[in-house]
XYZ file of C-alpha atoms in Angstrom:
710
model
C 4.634 8.842 23.466
C 7.718 8.947 25.731
C 8.979 12.348 26.798
C 12.118 13.409 24.904
C 14.999 14.991 26.738
C 16.145 18.560 26.142
C 18.222 17.650 23.081
C 15.903 15.159 21.385
C 12.408 14.893 20.065
C 10.191 11.871 19.480
C 8.374 11.464 16.167
C 5.553 9.016 15.400
C 6.211 7.110 12.189
C 4.781 3.929 10.714
C 6.641 1.081 9.063
C 5.430 1.222 5.471
C 7.036 -2.026 4.326
C 4.869 -4.802 2.888
C 3.687 -6.447 6.095
C 0.213 -6.866 7.621
C 1.320 -5.351 10.937
C 2.008 -1.735 9.824
C 3.739 -1.053 13.127
C 3.569 2.207 14.986
C 7.164 3.406 15.356
C 8.640 6.047 17.641
C 11.777 7.695 16.323
C 14.113 9.573 18.660
C 15.806 12.427 16.792
C 18.748 14.561 17.874
C 17.546 18.187 17.728
C 21.020 19.558 17.023
C 22.079 17.258 14.196
C 18.686 16.134 12.883
C 19.935 12.550 12.995
C 17.697 9.685 14.102
C 19.171 8.038 17.182
C 16.714 5.233 17.901
C 13.644 3.470 16.556
C 11.272 1.606 18.838
C 7.728 0.314 18.801
C 4.896 2.560 19.911
C 3.573 1.049 23.174
C 0.238 2.835 22.699
C -0.542 0.957 19.482
C -3.225 -1.607 20.405
C -1.931 -4.304 18.063
C 1.812 -3.843 17.629
C 2.123 -2.839 21.304
C 5.606 -1.468 21.572
C 7.899 -3.968 19.866
C 9.344 -4.227 16.384
C 10.271 -7.218 14.256
C 13.932 -8.121 13.816
C 13.922 -6.548 10.356
C 12.898 -3.068 11.486
C 14.452 -3.054 14.974
C 17.762 -2.338 13.193
C 16.231 0.058 10.692
C 18.795 2.778 11.245
C 21.372 0.416 9.750
C 19.350 0.724 6.553
C 18.710 4.454 6.726
C 22.338 5.336 7.393
C 23.965 2.554 5.399
C 27.101 3.733 3.586
C 25.620 2.060 0.500
C 22.522 4.313 0.337
C 21.850 5.909 -3.012
C 21.899 9.646 -2.351
C 22.184 11.358 -5.755
C 20.806 10.946 -9.290
C 23.082 8.838 -11.484
C 23.409 8.214 -15.213
C 24.981 5.194 -16.868
C 28.348 6.057 -18.342
C 28.635 6.007 -22.095
C 29.756 2.638 -23.405
C 29.044 0.711 -20.195
C 26.759 -2.197 -21.092
C 23.751 -3.155 -19.008
C 24.204 -6.204 -16.853
C 25.235 -7.556 -13.453
C 27.605 -5.382 -11.430
C 29.613 -6.566 -8.417
C 28.119 -5.407 -5.130
C 30.023 -2.381 -3.865
C 31.369 -1.413 -7.298
C 28.174 -0.297 -9.000
C 29.176 3.358 -8.988
C 31.937 2.558 -11.484
C 29.228 2.165 -14.136
C 27.491 5.472 -13.354
C 28.186 9.171 -13.090
C 26.488 11.668 -10.807
C 24.125 14.208 -12.337
C 21.785 16.850 -10.934
C 18.061 16.336 -10.452
C 17.365 18.930 -13.138
C 19.514 17.030 -15.615
C 17.925 13.734 -14.625
C 14.386 15.067 -15.012
C 15.223 16.790 -18.303
C 16.733 13.559 -19.651
C 13.817 11.401 -18.543
C 11.214 13.825 -19.858
C 12.956 14.150 -23.213
C 13.370 10.390 -23.649
C 9.794 9.573 -22.642
C 8.415 12.236 -24.996
C 10.524 10.901 -27.863
C 9.554 7.279 -27.189
C 5.860 8.154 -26.873
C 6.057 10.161 -30.079
C 7.699 7.363 -32.061
C 6.053 4.262 -30.598
C 2.993 5.586 -28.788
C 2.699 6.225 -25.040
C 1.708 2.619 -24.299
C 5.311 1.670 -25.118
C 6.121 3.129 -21.668
C 5.577 0.716 -18.765
C 5.584 1.539 -15.033
C 6.671 -1.326 -12.777
C 6.049 -1.104 -9.044
C 4.648 -3.014 -6.147
C 4.661 -2.694 -2.363
C 8.141 -1.504 -1.433
C 5.990 0.973 0.445
C 2.304 0.357 1.191
C 1.530 3.898 2.291
C -1.387 5.419 0.420
C 0.821 8.099 -1.108
C 3.954 6.087 -1.766
C 2.139 3.055 -3.163
C -0.254 4.792 -5.518
C -0.905 8.507 -5.877
C 1.283 10.915 -7.836
C 2.879 8.057 -9.774
C -0.501 6.896 -11.089
C -1.453 10.458 -12.025
C 1.749 10.780 -14.013
C 1.382 7.557 -15.973
C -2.351 8.099 -16.534
C -1.706 11.552 -18.002
C 1.161 10.215 -20.090
C -0.988 7.434 -21.556
C 1.495 4.765 -20.465
C 0.500 1.129 -20.192
C -1.267 0.324 -16.951
C 0.299 -2.268 -14.669
C -1.783 -5.069 -13.181
C -0.087 -5.474 -9.793
C -0.521 -9.206 -9.314
C 2.790 -10.571 -8.121
C 1.865 -11.108 -4.481
C -1.789 -11.213 -3.523
C -4.174 -10.847 -6.462
C -5.501 -14.418 -6.495
C -6.216 -14.400 -2.765
C -7.796 -10.982 -2.952
C -10.049 -12.036 -5.814
C -10.954 -15.212 -3.939
C -11.880 -13.384 -0.753
C -13.948 -10.833 -2.638
C -15.795 -13.516 -4.589
C -16.904 -15.245 -1.373
C -17.449 -12.248 0.924
C -17.633 -9.233 -1.340
C -15.004 -7.466 0.758
C -11.501 -7.880 2.132
C -12.266 -7.947 5.847
C -11.501 -10.448 8.562
C -10.929 -11.354 12.182
C -8.716 -8.758 13.866
C -5.633 -9.847 15.858
C -7.114 -9.003 19.257
C -9.920 -11.520 18.660
C -7.477 -14.407 18.175
C -6.969 -14.402 21.946
C -10.523 -15.758 22.304
C -10.067 -18.688 19.904
C -10.037 -22.334 20.939
C -8.430 -23.615 17.730
C -6.099 -21.588 15.523
C -5.217 -22.883 12.065
C -2.274 -21.142 10.387
C -2.778 -22.100 6.751
C 0.227 -21.135 4.646
C 0.965 -18.496 7.291
C 4.410 -18.143 8.851
C 3.098 -15.891 11.606
C 6.315 -15.895 13.594
C 8.269 -14.850 10.526
C 6.083 -12.246 8.826
C 3.117 -11.406 11.057
C 4.883 -11.368 14.412
C 2.477 -8.994 16.175
C -0.307 -11.551 15.862
C 1.805 -14.027 17.824
C 1.197 -12.610 21.358
C -2.558 -12.932 20.862
C -2.111 -16.536 19.737
C 0.038 -17.255 22.776
C -2.627 -15.742 24.998
C -5.188 -18.098 23.480
C -2.847 -21.060 23.927
C -2.355 -20.218 27.595
C -6.128 -20.478 27.874
C -6.156 -23.911 26.263
C -6.247 -23.213 22.516
C -4.373 -25.400 20.035
C -2.310 -24.132 17.118
C -2.241 -26.262 13.967
C -0.056 -25.236 11.025
C -0.717 -26.350 7.440
C 2.406 -25.666 5.407
C 4.705 -27.670 3.093
C 7.713 -26.208 4.913
C 8.596 -26.405 8.598
C 8.567 -22.686 9.268
C 9.339 -21.048 12.578
C 5.609 -21.052 13.227
C 5.309 -24.744 12.393
C 8.162 -25.570 14.744
C 6.306 -23.834 17.592
C 2.871 -25.298 16.815
C 0.989 -28.069 18.562
C 0.823 -29.870 15.238
C 2.369 -29.335 11.818
C 0.592 -30.752 8.765
C 3.187 -30.875 5.969
C 0.852 -30.683 2.986
C 2.133 -31.072 -0.554
C 2.278 -27.843 -2.586
C -0.793 -27.020 -4.656
C -3.141 -29.415 -2.816
C -4.645 -26.987 -0.275
C -7.909 -26.732 -2.170
C -8.460 -30.472 -2.041
C -7.739 -30.509 1.708
C -10.323 -27.757 2.211
C -12.873 -29.790 0.243
C -12.085 -32.852 2.367
C -12.696 -30.798 5.509
C -16.034 -29.709 4.032
C -16.785 -33.372 3.328
C -16.410 -34.234 7.016
C -18.257 -31.121 8.200
C -21.317 -31.960 6.120
C -21.060 -35.741 6.643
C -20.870 -35.458 10.434
C -23.394 -32.629 10.844
C -20.918 -29.959 11.949
C -22.499 -27.337 9.686
C -24.439 -24.428 11.190
C -27.622 -24.862 9.164
C -29.319 -21.744 10.518
C -26.356 -19.521 9.610
C -26.076 -21.168 6.201
C -29.755 -20.490 5.528
C -29.644 -16.865 6.654
C -26.223 -15.745 5.408
C -25.092 -17.803 2.410
C -26.126 -18.740 -1.111
C -25.530 -22.055 -2.864
C -25.085 -24.317 0.164
C -26.992 -27.294 -1.250
C -24.880 -27.302 -4.381
C -21.726 -27.069 -2.246
C -22.944 -29.803 0.104
C -23.534 -32.231 -2.757
C -20.197 -31.308 -4.312
C -18.197 -31.707 -1.081
C -19.786 -35.079 -0.270
C -18.615 -36.621 -3.532
C -16.159 -39.492 -3.109
C -13.387 -37.549 -4.837
C -13.387 -35.179 -1.839
C -13.262 -37.886 0.806
C -10.443 -37.862 3.362
C -9.163 -41.090 1.798
C -8.742 -39.541 -1.630
C -7.379 -36.292 -0.170
C -4.807 -38.261 1.806
C -3.412 -39.837 -1.352
C -2.985 -36.433 -2.990
C -2.011 -34.142 -0.093
C 0.427 -36.525 1.585
C -1.417 -36.254 4.910
C -2.748 -39.319 6.701
C -6.481 -40.055 6.568
C -6.578 -39.924 10.364
C -4.905 -36.515 10.342
C -7.472 -35.068 7.926
C -10.338 -36.542 9.940
C -8.909 -35.175 13.203
C -8.361 -31.726 11.703
C -11.896 -31.584 10.319
C -13.486 -32.795 13.560
C -11.480 -30.321 15.616
C -12.545 -27.519 13.282
C -16.191 -28.568 13.297
C -16.419 -29.040 17.067
C -14.523 -25.875 18.050
C -16.723 -23.446 19.913
C -19.024 -26.270 20.933
C -16.650 -28.134 23.227
C -16.383 -25.622 26.057
C -13.468 -23.797 24.423
C -13.389 -20.927 22.005
C -14.242 -21.179 18.294
C -11.925 -21.965 15.396
C -10.152 -19.204 13.505
C -8.075 -19.525 10.357
C -5.096 -17.334 9.588
C -4.664 -17.905 5.880
C -1.773 -16.156 4.208
C -0.849 -15.568 0.606
C 1.441 -18.572 0.158
C -1.675 -20.669 -0.422
C -2.615 -18.724 -3.549
C 0.791 -18.774 -5.290
C 0.081 -21.942 -7.231
C -1.769 -22.544 -10.467
C -4.997 -23.404 -8.626
C -4.304 -20.939 -5.815
C -7.375 -18.778 -6.312
C -9.691 -21.755 -6.028
C -7.773 -22.996 -2.978
C -8.187 -19.627 -1.264
C -11.906 -19.590 -2.112
C -12.387 -23.051 -0.642
C -10.571 -22.204 2.581
C -12.499 -18.941 2.885
C -15.777 -20.896 2.772
C -14.974 -23.001 5.849
C -16.012 -20.470 8.544
C -19.265 -19.922 6.637
C -20.086 -23.611 6.927
C -19.511 -23.742 10.693
C -20.843 -20.245 11.379
C -17.757 -19.444 13.420
C -18.114 -15.770 12.475
C -20.843 -15.532 15.122
C -18.431 -16.104 18.009
C -15.663 -13.905 19.375
C -12.370 -15.350 18.249
C -13.882 -17.146 15.248
C -13.813 -16.523 11.518
C -10.774 -16.018 9.321
C -8.087 -13.486 8.473
C -6.459 -13.085 5.105
C -6.596 -9.304 4.767
C -8.298 -6.349 6.390
C -7.262 -3.933 3.638
C -10.868 -3.529 2.499
C -11.713 -1.954 5.852
C -9.998 1.302 4.876
C -12.261 3.201 2.456
C -9.675 5.812 1.504
C -10.393 7.799 -1.656
C -7.942 6.095 -3.994
C -9.649 7.482 -7.104
C -9.028 10.995 -5.863
C -5.376 10.128 -5.244
C -4.769 8.365 -8.544
C -7.049 10.364 -10.878
C -7.725 7.675 -13.515
C -9.715 10.269 -15.453
C -6.370 11.717 -16.558
C -6.145 8.877 -19.075
C -8.833 10.696 -21.048
C -6.470 13.689 -21.297
C -3.570 11.565 -22.552
C -2.659 11.404 -26.246
C -4.701 8.182 -26.398
C -7.884 9.797 -25.110
C -8.861 6.471 -23.550
C -7.795 3.952 -20.943
C -4.495 2.379 -21.927
C -3.741 -1.314 -22.166
C -2.996 -3.380 -19.068
C 0.193 -5.422 -18.621
C 0.420 -8.131 -15.961
C 3.480 -7.576 -13.778
C 3.858 -11.327 -13.218
C 4.742 -11.619 -16.913
C 7.414 -8.952 -17.084
C 9.762 -11.156 -19.090
C 7.140 -11.672 -21.756
C 6.312 -7.955 -21.760
C 9.950 -7.010 -22.338
C 10.779 -9.676 -24.931
C 7.568 -10.559 -26.772
C 4.833 -7.944 -26.297
C 3.909 -5.988 -29.425
C 1.384 -3.363 -30.418
C 3.518 -1.517 -29.296
C 6.612 -3.160 -27.772
C 7.816 -1.839 -24.433
C 10.497 0.781 -25.102
C 10.711 2.473 -21.686
C 10.474 1.021 -18.181
C 10.150 3.003 -14.942
C 10.768 0.876 -11.832
C 10.026 1.981 -8.268
C 8.933 0.278 -5.032
C 10.279 -2.962 -6.476
C 13.486 -4.875 -7.253
C 12.077 -6.320 -10.457
C 15.214 -8.160 -11.570
C 15.210 -10.162 -8.334
C 11.515 -10.838 -7.709
C 9.868 -11.336 -11.109
C 9.428 -14.962 -12.226
C 11.384 -16.598 -15.054
C 14.330 -14.318 -14.495
C 16.281 -15.471 -17.546
C 13.578 -13.924 -19.711
C 13.301 -10.845 -17.455
C 17.052 -10.179 -17.521
C 17.198 -10.678 -21.282
C 14.559 -7.981 -21.605
C 16.277 -5.607 -19.189
C 19.544 -6.034 -21.087
C 18.082 -4.609 -24.303
C 19.994 -1.616 -25.637
C 16.775 -0.132 -27.046
C 14.998 -0.158 -23.659
C 15.232 3.091 -21.686
C 15.082 2.185 -17.991
C 14.672 4.474 -14.987
C 14.929 3.080 -11.459
C 13.964 4.978 -8.284
C 15.700 3.183 -5.407
C 17.357 3.425 -1.990
C 20.277 1.155 -2.955
C 22.052 -0.242 -5.958
C 20.122 -3.474 -6.613
C 19.859 -6.152 -9.264
C 17.501 -3.829 -11.128
C 19.703 -0.724 -11.052
C 22.395 -2.805 -12.768
C 20.255 -2.477 -15.912
C 19.208 1.173 -15.483
C 20.023 4.128 -17.705
C 19.037 6.595 -14.965
C 19.021 5.854 -11.228
C 17.167 8.174 -8.838
C 17.613 8.194 -5.029
C 14.525 7.328 -2.948
C 13.615 8.092 0.657
C 12.939 5.611 3.468
C 9.806 5.810 5.607
C 11.670 7.952 8.142
C 12.088 10.664 5.492
C 8.567 11.097 4.065
C 5.016 11.655 5.226
C 2.317 9.126 4.408
C -1.150 7.917 5.298
C -1.402 4.281 6.321
C -4.051 1.619 6.405
C -3.155 -2.000 7.125
C -3.992 -5.469 5.934
C -3.595 -7.020 9.385
C -5.495 -4.672 11.724
C -7.925 -1.732 11.817
C -5.750 1.201 12.871
C -5.524 4.205 10.542
C -2.190 5.982 10.958
C -0.050 8.825 9.689
C 3.683 8.347 9.373
C 5.387 11.651 10.079
C 8.812 12.429 8.592
C 11.343 12.047 11.400
C 14.389 13.284 9.503
C 15.126 15.267 6.373
C 15.776 13.217 3.225
C 19.372 12.059 3.098
C 21.475 13.509 0.310
C 19.151 14.369 -2.552
C 16.698 11.503 -2.010
C 13.092 12.178 -2.967
C 9.853 10.411 -2.118
C 7.623 8.962 -4.822
C 5.316 11.962 -4.425
C 8.138 14.452 -4.846
C 9.797 12.611 -7.714
C 6.692 11.976 -9.819
C 5.325 15.414 -9.002
C 8.495 17.017 -10.334
C 8.502 14.796 -13.412
C 4.853 15.623 -14.052
C 5.609 19.337 -13.828
C 8.488 18.871 -16.281
C 6.333 17.109 -18.849
C 2.989 18.817 -18.213
C 3.822 22.291 -16.904
C 1.041 24.190 -15.203
C -1.245 21.208 -14.692
C -2.672 21.192 -11.179
C -2.629 17.412 -10.798
C 1.124 17.526 -10.233
C 1.214 20.397 -7.764
C -0.229 18.580 -4.740
C 2.132 17.787 -1.881
C 1.852 15.202 0.861
C -0.565 17.209 3.016
C -2.921 17.895 0.122
C -2.859 14.239 -0.937
C -3.595 12.995 2.579
C -6.541 15.377 2.805
C -7.816 14.082 -0.541
C -7.480 10.446 0.557
C -9.582 11.215 3.637
C -12.169 13.158 1.647
C -14.782 10.429 1.669
C -18.100 9.952 3.408
C -18.009 6.551 5.083
C -19.101 5.630 8.604
C -15.957 3.594 9.256
C -13.871 6.751 8.817
C -15.922 8.762 11.299
C -13.470 10.551 13.559
C -10.478 9.764 11.335
C -9.106 13.159 10.376
C -5.694 14.335 9.300
C -5.412 16.563 12.357
C -6.329 13.793 14.776
C -3.960 11.335 13.124
C -1.117 13.855 13.331
C -1.900 14.434 16.984
C -2.509 10.854 18.114
C -0.570 8.792 15.577
C -3.242 6.122 15.171
C -7.045 6.040 15.257
C -9.214 2.915 15.195
C -11.706 2.610 12.371
C -15.299 3.048 13.503
C -16.629 -0.393 12.639
C -19.806 -1.428 14.449
C -18.911 -2.448 18.002
C -22.048 -4.469 18.687
C -21.641 -7.037 15.914
C -18.801 -9.200 14.628
C -17.817 -9.153 10.927
C -19.921 -11.520 8.809
C -21.997 -12.558 11.821
C -25.066 -11.478 9.863
C -25.962 -11.016 6.217
C -25.552 -7.231 6.306
C -21.736 -7.558 6.203
C -21.505 -9.227 2.803
C -20.702 -7.111 -0.227
C -21.435 -9.759 -2.868
C -24.146 -9.141 -5.494
C -26.460 -11.505 -3.610
C -25.704 -9.877 -0.248
C -24.695 -13.294 1.136
C -21.641 -15.484 1.438
C -21.191 -17.065 -1.993
C -20.518 -20.765 -2.527
C -21.092 -20.615 -6.276
C -19.397 -21.571 -8.401
C -18.349 -24.466 -6.196
C -14.557 -24.839 -5.859
C -13.153 -27.561 -8.108
C -9.674 -28.860 -7.380
C -7.550 -29.340 -10.476
C -3.933 -30.452 -10.093
C -1.451 -27.787 -11.167
C 0.073 -28.590 -14.544
C 3.485 -28.212 -12.972
C 3.202 -30.551 -9.974
C 3.685 -34.196 -9.084
C 0.028 -34.685 -10.012
C 0.326 -32.787 -13.283
C 0.189 -34.361 -16.716
C 2.358 -32.024 -18.807
C 5.305 -34.092 -20.028
C 7.324 -30.971 -20.873
C 7.513 -30.003 -17.194
C 7.604 -33.482 -15.676
C 10.524 -33.010 -13.314
C 10.475 -35.173 -10.164
C 10.691 -32.647 -7.301
C 8.361 -29.818 -6.302
C 10.274 -26.637 -5.533
C 9.388 -23.960 -2.972
C 11.171 -20.642 -3.681
C 10.337 -19.432 -0.192
C 10.850 -16.069 1.500
C 13.401 -15.415 4.206
C 12.187 -14.686 7.741
C 14.486 -11.690 8.131
C 14.093 -10.089 4.704
C 10.972 -8.477 3.293
C 10.874 -10.233 -0.068
C 14.174 -8.866 -1.433
C 14.281 -5.810 0.858
C 16.998 -5.941 3.565
C 18.856 -8.718 1.699
C 21.867 -6.480 1.070
C 22.386 -5.406 4.696
C 25.084 -7.232 6.713
C 23.065 -7.450 9.936
C 20.117 -9.069 8.136
C 22.410 -11.341 6.147
C 23.870 -12.504 9.450
C 20.389 -13.356 10.737
C 19.785 -15.433 7.596
C 23.259 -16.974 7.320
C 22.075 -20.548 7.945
C 19.860 -20.525 4.847
C 22.110 -18.529 2.504
C 22.609 -20.461 -0.713
C 21.042 -23.591 0.774
C 18.722 -26.164 -0.797
C 16.727 -27.988 1.856
C 15.679 -31.513 0.971
C 14.326 -34.622 2.642
C 16.567 -37.584 3.494
C 14.643 -39.854 1.094
C 15.247 -37.559 -1.898
C 18.866 -36.970 -0.919
C 19.592 -40.686 -0.560
C 18.070 -41.408 -3.959
C 20.562 -38.975 -5.487
C 23.572 -39.870 -3.361
C 23.526 -36.479 -1.650
C 24.404 -35.369 1.852
C 24.544 -32.084 3.708
C 27.289 -29.865 2.317
C 27.224 -31.222 -1.227
C 27.106 -28.668 -4.006
C 24.052 -29.317 -6.127
C 22.605 -28.090 -9.377
C 18.863 -27.381 -9.233
C 17.399 -27.195 -12.704
C 14.483 -27.384 -15.069
C 13.721 -26.240 -18.596
C 13.847 -22.559 -17.644
C 17.124 -22.363 -15.786
C 19.657 -23.726 -13.354
C 20.984 -22.543 -9.972
C 23.828 -23.811 -7.808
C 23.129 -24.340 -4.108
C 24.447 -26.309 -1.142
C 22.379 -29.255 0.044
C 21.046 -29.415 3.576
C 19.414 -32.750 4.275
C 16.839 -33.116 7.025
C 13.175 -33.064 7.969
C 12.305 -29.385 7.355
C 10.576 -30.368 4.139
C 8.538 -33.402 3.116
C 9.773 -36.032 0.676
C 9.267 -34.977 -2.908
C 9.678 -31.273 -2.115
C 12.801 -29.114 -1.992
C 13.105 -25.494 -0.851
C 15.456 -22.529 -1.138
C 14.940 -18.902 -0.245
C 14.823 -15.776 -2.364
C 17.928 -13.597 -2.487
C 19.300 -10.979 -4.855
C 20.754 -12.295 -8.098
C 24.119 -10.653 -7.457
C 24.307 -12.189 -3.973
C 23.626 -15.698 -5.289
C 26.019 -18.266 -6.701
C 26.741 -17.616 -10.374
C 24.484 -14.549 -10.195
C 21.238 -16.534 -10.364
C 18.518 -16.704 -7.725
C 15.514 -18.994 -7.326
C 13.482 -17.162 -9.962
C 15.673 -18.706 -12.630
C 13.425 -21.737 -12.051
C 9.930 -20.199 -11.731
C 7.459 -19.654 -14.570
C 5.256 -16.849 -15.837
C 2.089 -18.979 -15.800
C -0.762 -17.300 -13.946
C -3.171 -18.410 -11.247
C -6.642 -19.670 -12.076
C -8.267 -16.433 -10.888
C -6.763 -13.018 -10.201
C -3.889 -13.372 -12.685
C -1.343 -13.942 -9.920
C 2.161 -15.388 -9.955
C 2.578 -19.165 -9.553
C 5.906 -19.326 -7.744
C 4.912 -22.484 -5.849
C 3.966 -24.487 -8.945
C 7.534 -25.253 -9.938
C 9.132 -28.633 -10.671
C 12.884 -29.297 -10.693
C 15.554 -31.957 -10.649
C 18.591 -31.908 -8.352
C 21.984 -33.353 -9.260
C 25.302 -33.434 -7.450
C 28.249 -31.171 -8.183
C 31.633 -31.147 -6.437
C 31.782 -31.372 -2.643
C 31.665 -28.157 -0.589
C 32.442 -27.765 3.082
C 29.376 -28.061 5.304
C 28.329 -25.231 7.600
């Protein structure tokens, strides 16, 4: 840690936003004013190594934004719920004290629970912070004790997580440092340069030593543009491509038979399945849009890696793969590939989707699910899937949702089928509380708005899903205004509703100690005191053996890598290969994420908007599709299907394959006509894991009046 001067101090924090890198951050604080002066990467962190992404490098613009929410607010009497112009949201609200806010919330929740039952109250949160405390601790205790509906947090990664666990029995993988030893790197649905930037230096190190980078992605991302080869696969066909690779691996004897015998179960069934004609490169080429020669070359390169004098093959799969109707099966199939070649046995081999399962923190102690037995229900409450929020707010009965508490999430912007979501949020009989840092699309529908802290203003314990460093994020500055962390807010609300109950008296230090109160060899040496002193501590995984290099690593019931049931590719209903006439629109739509936002986070900040200006309000489409519709760059277009319609500006080029169009996620209120890309997406769920299917969306595009080109 750099030495501060006489008037400053340096504080070790951690970026708690939803990113695999979980960067170590050093914050320089003015001792006299208490104001943060600078944020920079921690050079001692072995993975993030002293630099920050473009999103967080300007983090003080977010912390000290004049638009920060700093005080509790209540909707003014007579002001209807609905979209509010950015910058004028305060006109719909009036400032109140925390005591008044907590009294109001407690009284309303008690009344609603008494009339409709506690399951009529729904929490809605995701990964606005992924710290152990901020993501899931005091909030879960509160809702468990209340008897509120449980939320199945599926919107981002549940299908991939279920897939990985079904094959390996754990969410572990190849760590970033090992990528430097690879000879072939496959980025499968992974925009590493956009949202996993601290892996990139290790990839570049491997490339300097002769490795090749191949990117499989429907969209020409920043990573694809920098790759040795970009394979522009059609959406929803990844599983079939993986089966075609298996076909070649088994056909051409690239399988590691000894590893398969010792470490897997079901290989003969998988072999017979993969060698079927329907999984041949020729058939896969017709469906995926890739050439037969390309599939053959990819499979041979993967099968021969590690045996050609260069390093092994490693796959960086990311969660885009699993956001289609068959996404869970696709992720399972891809996850099986390093088992077939045995690449786990070599340094630099294997696969990375998530390392989150490496951190055996005591989440049950933090969340106290046993409190549900003390609720008025006396049992576990029902579970509501967050990817079907619109249905929950407009159709769910037994009981209907009458109160919604939103935190760590801009639900109105990110939930699919937004017309249904916004109709639900607009209900006069729905009591909505939103805990936020800014006025967002979701606060426009709130009855009570509560100010939330940033990661510079709260203490938290961190794991990661992209490396193996345990960390503590120390509070660098005092909370601005009257902002409160999730722990402080839900603790206070719990004390209001359940006075004297010890579950709601724990502070950050007590919760961190409870999270670390677990006997597990990987946490040997990871203590609260050491983390506070050193900032980060590596997990104590075995140093003499690579993950999944032997059978002892697998956590499946069989204790082996699981190939059963074999992955079966089924075309998404909503795709060019689908058969549902009701959704038979001609173009596949990718509602992609911006490189310089974190989902919808940062989208309201001018400096981040400037970084994303070239894609603001833009529909990217191929020249073939544009010509067929008489479109050219700069034309205003309507993008529509049976769920909704959005207005965008066409950009014609080669960033996307023919038959596919793409536009990025933004806030509703920052989009033309107040509608973002989720006006087009559906609430259908993935085949396993109950995840969102953002990338199984079909649309048509038609021309509106001419707009000036960029």
